[in-house]
Amino acid sequence: MDKREISFKRRLIGTTCANCRLRIGRHVVPIRRYQGGFSMRMLRWGVLLVLVVGIAVVAAATELEPTNIEIILDASNSMVETVPGGVKIDVARRAIEQLLEILPASYNVGLRGYGHRFSHTDTGRSCTDTELLSALKPLTQENRTAIKQRLTLMQPKGMTPIAYTLEHAVNDFFGMSGKNIIILVSDGEETCGGDPLTTADYITSLGIDLKVYVIGFEVSSKKQLEEIAQRTGGRYYDARNAIELGQALKQAVWQATSVLFFDDFEGEMSPAWHTNPVGDTHLGVDQGRLAIIGWKQEDQLITAWAGDPLWCNLILQVDLTYDHGDSYYGTLPWQRNNKVAFLFRGQDPNNLVGFFFQPGGECGFRVKRHGIWGELQGTGTTPELFAYRLTVVVEEDACSAAINGELISTFIDDTFSRGYLGLQCMVDNGNRVYFDNFAVTPLE
């Protein structure tokens, strides 16, 4: 990648400027004039957003890199013990099922287990007891269901042959390109005399970029598990109860893939979405894009939510297109009420932040507190187009937005520090908006 320089046409501390520009490589991006002048902090986040857009840091722009995730679940005899939230094996099943609901359908996901077929008293067979329960393949709804069914068949019985299991898991990735990831959930270290650290070194030596992320589930000793993760380039996470296990699984996936959420709406909406239909009107998939489906009553608000309450610093990218309409009948997108909003830092439907967007009209940020929306802040003007690429960058209390690569709005507010993410659109009989390639990546 070429070295980028950021230069400013003039110093912007406490001044106003009608023609200020950011130069990034060959790109010159105008920075809007704000009443009362620029603050360097606002400019800093504007620079950050332009860097993200101009240098194309976000890998999930329109297509995700092939991602292969195999979950290895410990079903050794100790998984019959209880933790806050229930029996360990039941807690683990539920956490994995919930994880499957938020993973993109484009991911190849598989399941391997150990210790679930032979008793711990039969050490000979139990120490070679590992089984590929579901091979790596795209996470269609059919595959989600199949993995869940295989999970229910796992009953804790045996020993903990981690080294033997990892040796066999390597073969599960044969011929797979892209990111190769193992997520190992274990409530203890090796008990069969194997050497998982030597196996971890072997995995690294293969050069297939296979990383092992390990979750120690109420473990008394974690040194070996931490070392497995470290030697393969993965990470280790502690979990002591049901809530922590669910969060650790999600954190492992986010860290391993650098993607919080992605939906290209091919075939079906991700199960991670939660929508609020209004009568017969709802958001659904129409020819590979998200759109309003059903009977359309003017000026009804339709919303959809996804994500996690812990989401904080992130980058949202999404493609929007509008029906072309007809100027004679006044149905061009900028002649109608086609306002949409991208919501983030959502505590609940009454407390959140949103970026509002109207073709050919004003755009900017608003904060909703206790059910009441505040005024539009950091306002800009949206161009009159039929297709847009929107990027929103949120870090700490600073928010920036770009449309088709051009910085258009910057806003600072510390009301909410983290929360869910969603979208909102207005029903309009004269025009429809379509969403595609909805991607959320962590800002690191």
Short mmCIF file of N, CA and C in Angstrom, two decimals, residues 203-290:
data_model
loop_
_atom_site.label_atom_id
_atom_site.label_comp_id
_atom_site.label_asym_id
_atom_site.label_seq_id
_atom_site.Cartn_x
_atom_site.Cartn_y
_atom_site.Cartn_z
N ILE A 203 0.70 -27.15 14.40
CA ILE A 203 -0.32 -26.42 13.63
C ILE A 203 0.29 -25.16 13.01
N THR A 204 1.08 -24.45 13.81
CA THR A 204 1.71 -23.22 13.31
C THR A 204 2.69 -23.52 12.18
N SER A 205 3.40 -24.63 12.31
CA SER A 205 4.43 -24.98 11.31
C SER A 205 3.84 -25.34 9.96
N LEU A 206 2.56 -25.68 9.91
CA LEU A 206 1.93 -26.08 8.66
C LEU A 206 1.77 -24.92 7.68
N GLY A 207 1.74 -23.69 8.21
CA GLY A 207 1.61 -22.51 7.35
C GLY A 207 0.26 -22.36 6.71
N ILE A 208 -0.79 -22.89 7.36
CA ILE A 208 -2.15 -22.78 6.79
C ILE A 208 -2.96 -21.69 7.48
N ASP A 209 -2.27 -20.88 8.31
CA ASP A 209 -2.92 -19.77 9.01
C ASP A 209 -4.14 -20.24 9.80
N LEU A 210 -3.95 -21.33 10.55
CA LEU A 210 -5.00 -21.86 11.42
C LEU A 210 -4.72 -21.40 12.84
N LYS A 211 -5.64 -20.61 13.39
CA LYS A 211 -5.49 -20.07 14.73
C LYS A 211 -6.50 -20.72 15.67
N VAL A 212 -6.06 -20.96 16.90
CA VAL A 212 -6.93 -21.59 17.89
C VAL A 212 -7.27 -20.56 18.97
N TYR A 213 -8.56 -20.30 19.11
CA TYR A 213 -9.06 -19.42 20.16
C TYR A 213 -9.67 -20.32 21.24
N VAL A 214 -9.21 -20.15 22.47
CA VAL A 214 -9.55 -21.07 23.54
C VAL A 214 -10.38 -20.37 24.61
N ILE A 215 -11.47 -21.01 25.01
CA ILE A 215 -12.29 -20.50 26.10
C ILE A 215 -12.21 -21.49 27.25
N GLY A 216 -11.63 -21.06 28.34
CA GLY A 216 -11.56 -21.89 29.54
C GLY A 216 -12.84 -21.71 30.34
N PHE A 217 -13.63 -22.77 30.42
CA PHE A 217 -14.96 -22.69 31.05
C PHE A 217 -14.87 -23.17 32.49
N GLU A 218 -14.76 -22.22 33.41
CA GLU A 218 -14.59 -22.47 34.84
C GLU A 218 -13.43 -23.46 35.08
N VAL A 219 -12.28 -23.08 34.63
CA VAL A 219 -11.11 -23.95 34.78
C VAL A 219 -10.35 -23.60 36.06
N SER A 220 -9.73 -24.61 36.64
CA SER A 220 -8.92 -24.38 37.83
C SER A 220 -7.49 -24.04 37.46
N SER A 221 -7.06 -24.52 36.30
CA SER A 221 -5.72 -24.22 35.80
C SER A 221 -5.82 -23.89 34.32
N LYS A 222 -5.30 -22.75 33.92
CA LYS A 222 -5.48 -22.30 32.55
C LYS A 222 -4.18 -22.10 31.79
N LYS A 223 -3.04 -22.36 32.41
CA LYS A 223 -1.76 -22.06 31.77
C LYS A 223 -1.62 -22.78 30.43
N GLN A 224 -1.96 -24.08 30.40
CA GLN A 224 -1.84 -24.85 29.17
C GLN A 224 -2.78 -24.33 28.08
N LEU A 225 -4.00 -24.00 28.45
CA LEU A 225 -4.98 -23.50 27.48
C LEU A 225 -4.55 -22.15 26.93
N GLU A 226 -4.01 -21.29 27.80
CA GLU A 226 -3.51 -19.99 27.34
C GLU A 226 -2.37 -20.17 26.34
N GLU A 227 -1.51 -21.13 26.61
CA GLU A 227 -0.34 -21.34 25.76
C GLU A 227 -0.75 -21.88 24.39
N ILE A 228 -1.77 -22.73 24.34
CA ILE A 228 -2.26 -23.23 23.05
C ILE A 228 -2.68 -22.05 22.17
N ALA A 229 -3.45 -21.16 22.75
CA ALA A 229 -3.91 -19.99 21.99
C ALA A 229 -2.75 -19.12 21.56
N GLN A 230 -1.84 -18.86 22.47
CA GLN A 230 -0.71 -17.97 22.17
C GLN A 230 0.16 -18.54 21.06
N ARG A 231 0.45 -19.82 21.10
CA ARG A 231 1.37 -20.41 20.12
C ARG A 231 0.77 -20.49 18.72
N THR A 232 -0.55 -20.50 18.62
CA THR A 232 -1.18 -20.57 17.30
C THR A 232 -1.63 -19.21 16.79
N GLY A 233 -1.39 -18.15 17.57
CA GLY A 233 -1.80 -16.81 17.15
C GLY A 233 -3.22 -16.46 17.51
N GLY A 234 -3.84 -17.28 18.35
CA GLY A 234 -5.20 -16.99 18.79
C GLY A 234 -5.22 -16.22 20.10
N ARG A 235 -6.30 -16.35 20.83
CA ARG A 235 -6.43 -15.68 22.12
C ARG A 235 -7.13 -16.60 23.11
N TYR A 236 -6.92 -16.32 24.38
CA TYR A 236 -7.56 -17.10 25.45
C TYR A 236 -8.60 -16.23 26.16
N TYR A 237 -9.72 -16.85 26.54
CA TYR A 237 -10.79 -16.14 27.24
C TYR A 237 -11.23 -16.99 28.44
N ASP A 238 -11.49 -16.32 29.55
CA ASP A 238 -12.04 -16.98 30.74
C ASP A 238 -13.56 -16.85 30.73
N ALA A 239 -14.24 -17.90 31.17
CA ALA A 239 -15.70 -17.85 31.35
C ALA A 239 -16.06 -18.66 32.58
N ARG A 240 -16.81 -18.04 33.49
CA ARG A 240 -17.15 -18.72 34.75
C ARG A 240 -18.63 -19.05 34.87
N ASN A 241 -19.44 -18.55 33.95
CA ASN A 241 -20.88 -18.78 34.03
C ASN A 241 -21.50 -18.66 32.64
N ALA A 242 -22.81 -18.78 32.58
CA ALA A 242 -23.50 -18.78 31.29
C ALA A 242 -23.30 -17.46 30.53
N ILE A 243 -23.42 -16.35 31.22
CA ILE A 243 -23.30 -15.05 30.56
C ILE A 243 -21.90 -14.86 30.00
N GLU A 244 -20.90 -15.18 30.82
CA GLU A 244 -19.52 -14.99 30.37
C GLU A 244 -19.15 -15.92 29.22
N LEU A 245 -19.71 -17.13 29.20
CA LEU A 245 -19.42 -18.04 28.09
C LEU A 245 -20.00 -17.51 26.79
N GLY A 246 -21.24 -17.01 26.84
CA GLY A 246 -21.84 -16.44 25.64
C GLY A 246 -21.05 -15.27 25.11
N GLN A 247 -20.60 -14.40 26.00
CA GLN A 247 -19.81 -13.25 25.58
C GLN A 247 -18.44 -13.67 25.06
N ALA A 248 -17.82 -14.66 25.69
CA ALA A 248 -16.50 -15.12 25.26
C ALA A 248 -16.56 -15.70 23.85
N LEU A 249 -17.60 -16.47 23.55
CA LEU A 249 -17.75 -17.02 22.20
C LEU A 249 -17.85 -15.91 21.17
N LYS A 250 -18.65 -14.91 21.45
CA LYS A 250 -18.79 -13.80 20.50
C LYS A 250 -17.50 -13.00 20.37
N GLN A 251 -16.86 -12.76 21.50
CA GLN A 251 -15.59 -12.02 21.45
C GLN A 251 -14.55 -12.78 20.64
N ALA A 252 -14.52 -14.09 20.78
CA ALA A 252 -13.56 -14.89 20.03
C ALA A 252 -13.79 -14.76 18.53
N VAL A 253 -15.06 -14.83 18.12
CA VAL A 253 -15.37 -14.71 16.70
C VAL A 253 -15.04 -13.31 16.19
N TRP A 254 -15.42 -12.29 16.94
CA TRP A 254 -15.13 -10.91 16.52
C TRP A 254 -13.63 -10.69 16.39
N GLN A 255 -12.88 -11.19 17.36
CA GLN A 255 -11.43 -11.00 17.32
C GLN A 255 -10.81 -11.77 16.16
N ALA A 256 -11.30 -12.97 15.92
CA ALA A 256 -10.70 -13.82 14.90
C ALA A 256 -11.02 -13.35 13.49
N THR A 257 -12.20 -12.79 13.29
CA THR A 257 -12.65 -12.44 11.93
C THR A 257 -12.54 -10.96 11.62
N SER A 258 -12.40 -10.12 12.65
CA SER A 258 -12.44 -8.66 12.49
C SER A 258 -13.76 -8.21 11.87
N VAL A 259 -14.80 -8.97 12.09
CA VAL A 259 -16.15 -8.63 11.61
C VAL A 259 -17.12 -8.84 12.76
N LEU A 260 -17.90 -7.81 13.10
CA LEU A 260 -18.91 -7.95 14.13
C LEU A 260 -20.20 -8.52 13.56
N PHE A 261 -20.54 -8.08 12.34
CA PHE A 261 -21.81 -8.51 11.75
C PHE A 261 -21.76 -8.24 10.25
N PHE A 262 -22.35 -9.15 9.48
CA PHE A 262 -22.43 -8.95 8.03
C PHE A 262 -23.67 -9.66 7.50
N ASP A 263 -24.40 -8.99 6.63
CA ASP A 263 -25.55 -9.62 5.96
C ASP A 263 -25.63 -9.06 4.55
N ASP A 264 -25.53 -9.98 3.58
CA ASP A 264 -25.68 -9.56 2.18
C ASP A 264 -27.06 -9.90 1.64
N PHE A 265 -27.94 -10.42 2.52
CA PHE A 265 -29.36 -10.67 2.21
C PHE A 265 -29.54 -11.60 1.02
N GLU A 266 -28.61 -12.51 0.88
CA GLU A 266 -28.75 -13.51 -0.17
C GLU A 266 -29.58 -14.67 0.37
N GLY A 267 -30.77 -14.85 -0.17
CA GLY A 267 -31.63 -15.95 0.23
C GLY A 267 -32.54 -15.63 1.40
N GLU A 268 -31.99 -15.12 2.50
CA GLU A 268 -32.79 -14.85 3.68
C GLU A 268 -32.09 -13.84 4.57
N MET A 269 -32.85 -13.19 5.45
CA MET A 269 -32.25 -12.31 6.44
C MET A 269 -31.52 -13.15 7.48
N SER A 270 -30.46 -12.59 8.02
CA SER A 270 -29.79 -13.27 9.12
C SER A 270 -30.75 -13.40 10.29
N PRO A 271 -30.75 -14.55 10.98
CA PRO A 271 -31.61 -14.70 12.17
C PRO A 271 -31.28 -13.71 13.27
N ALA A 272 -30.12 -13.06 13.16
CA ALA A 272 -29.73 -12.09 14.20
C ALA A 272 -30.59 -10.83 14.18
N TRP A 273 -31.27 -10.57 13.05
CA TRP A 273 -32.11 -9.38 12.96
C TRP A 273 -33.38 -9.57 13.80
N HIS A 274 -33.80 -8.48 14.44
CA HIS A 274 -35.09 -8.44 15.14
C HIS A 274 -35.87 -7.26 14.57
N THR A 275 -36.99 -7.55 13.93
CA THR A 275 -37.76 -6.51 13.24
C THR A 275 -39.08 -6.27 13.94
N ASN A 276 -39.69 -5.11 13.64
CA ASN A 276 -41.00 -4.80 14.21
C ASN A 276 -42.01 -4.60 13.08
N PRO A 277 -42.67 -5.65 12.62
CA PRO A 277 -43.66 -5.47 11.56
C PRO A 277 -44.80 -4.57 12.01
N VAL A 278 -45.34 -3.81 11.06
CA VAL A 278 -46.50 -2.96 11.32
C VAL A 278 -47.63 -3.51 10.47
N GLY A 279 -48.56 -4.21 11.11
CA GLY A 279 -49.62 -4.88 10.36
C GLY A 279 -49.02 -5.93 9.44
N ASP A 280 -49.33 -5.83 8.15
CA ASP A 280 -48.78 -6.76 7.16
C ASP A 280 -47.48 -6.25 6.54
N THR A 281 -46.99 -5.12 7.02
CA THR A 281 -45.77 -4.54 6.46
C THR A 281 -44.57 -4.92 7.32
N HIS A 282 -43.51 -5.36 6.66
CA HIS A 282 -42.32 -5.77 7.39
C HIS A 282 -41.11 -5.64 6.49
N LEU A 283 -39.94 -5.73 7.09
CA LEU A 283 -38.69 -5.77 6.33
C LEU A 283 -38.36 -7.21 5.98
N GLY A 284 -38.02 -7.43 4.72
CA GLY A 284 -37.69 -8.77 4.27
C GLY A 284 -36.79 -8.72 3.05
N VAL A 285 -36.39 -9.88 2.57
CA VAL A 285 -35.48 -9.96 1.43
C VAL A 285 -36.26 -9.95 0.12
N ASP A 286 -35.82 -9.08 -0.78
CA ASP A 286 -36.41 -8.98 -2.11
C ASP A 286 -35.27 -8.97 -3.13
N GLN A 287 -35.10 -10.09 -3.82
CA GLN A 287 -34.06 -10.22 -4.85
C GLN A 287 -32.67 -9.85 -4.31
N GLY A 288 -32.34 -10.42 -3.17
CA GLY A 288 -31.00 -10.24 -2.61
C GLY A 288 -30.75 -8.92 -1.93
N ARG A 289 -31.80 -8.18 -1.62
CA ARG A 289 -31.65 -6.92 -0.88
C ARG A 289 -32.74 -6.84 0.18
N LEU A 290 -32.47 -6.08 1.22
CA LEU A 290 -33.47 -5.86 2.27
C LEU A 290 -34.40 -4.73 1.84
#
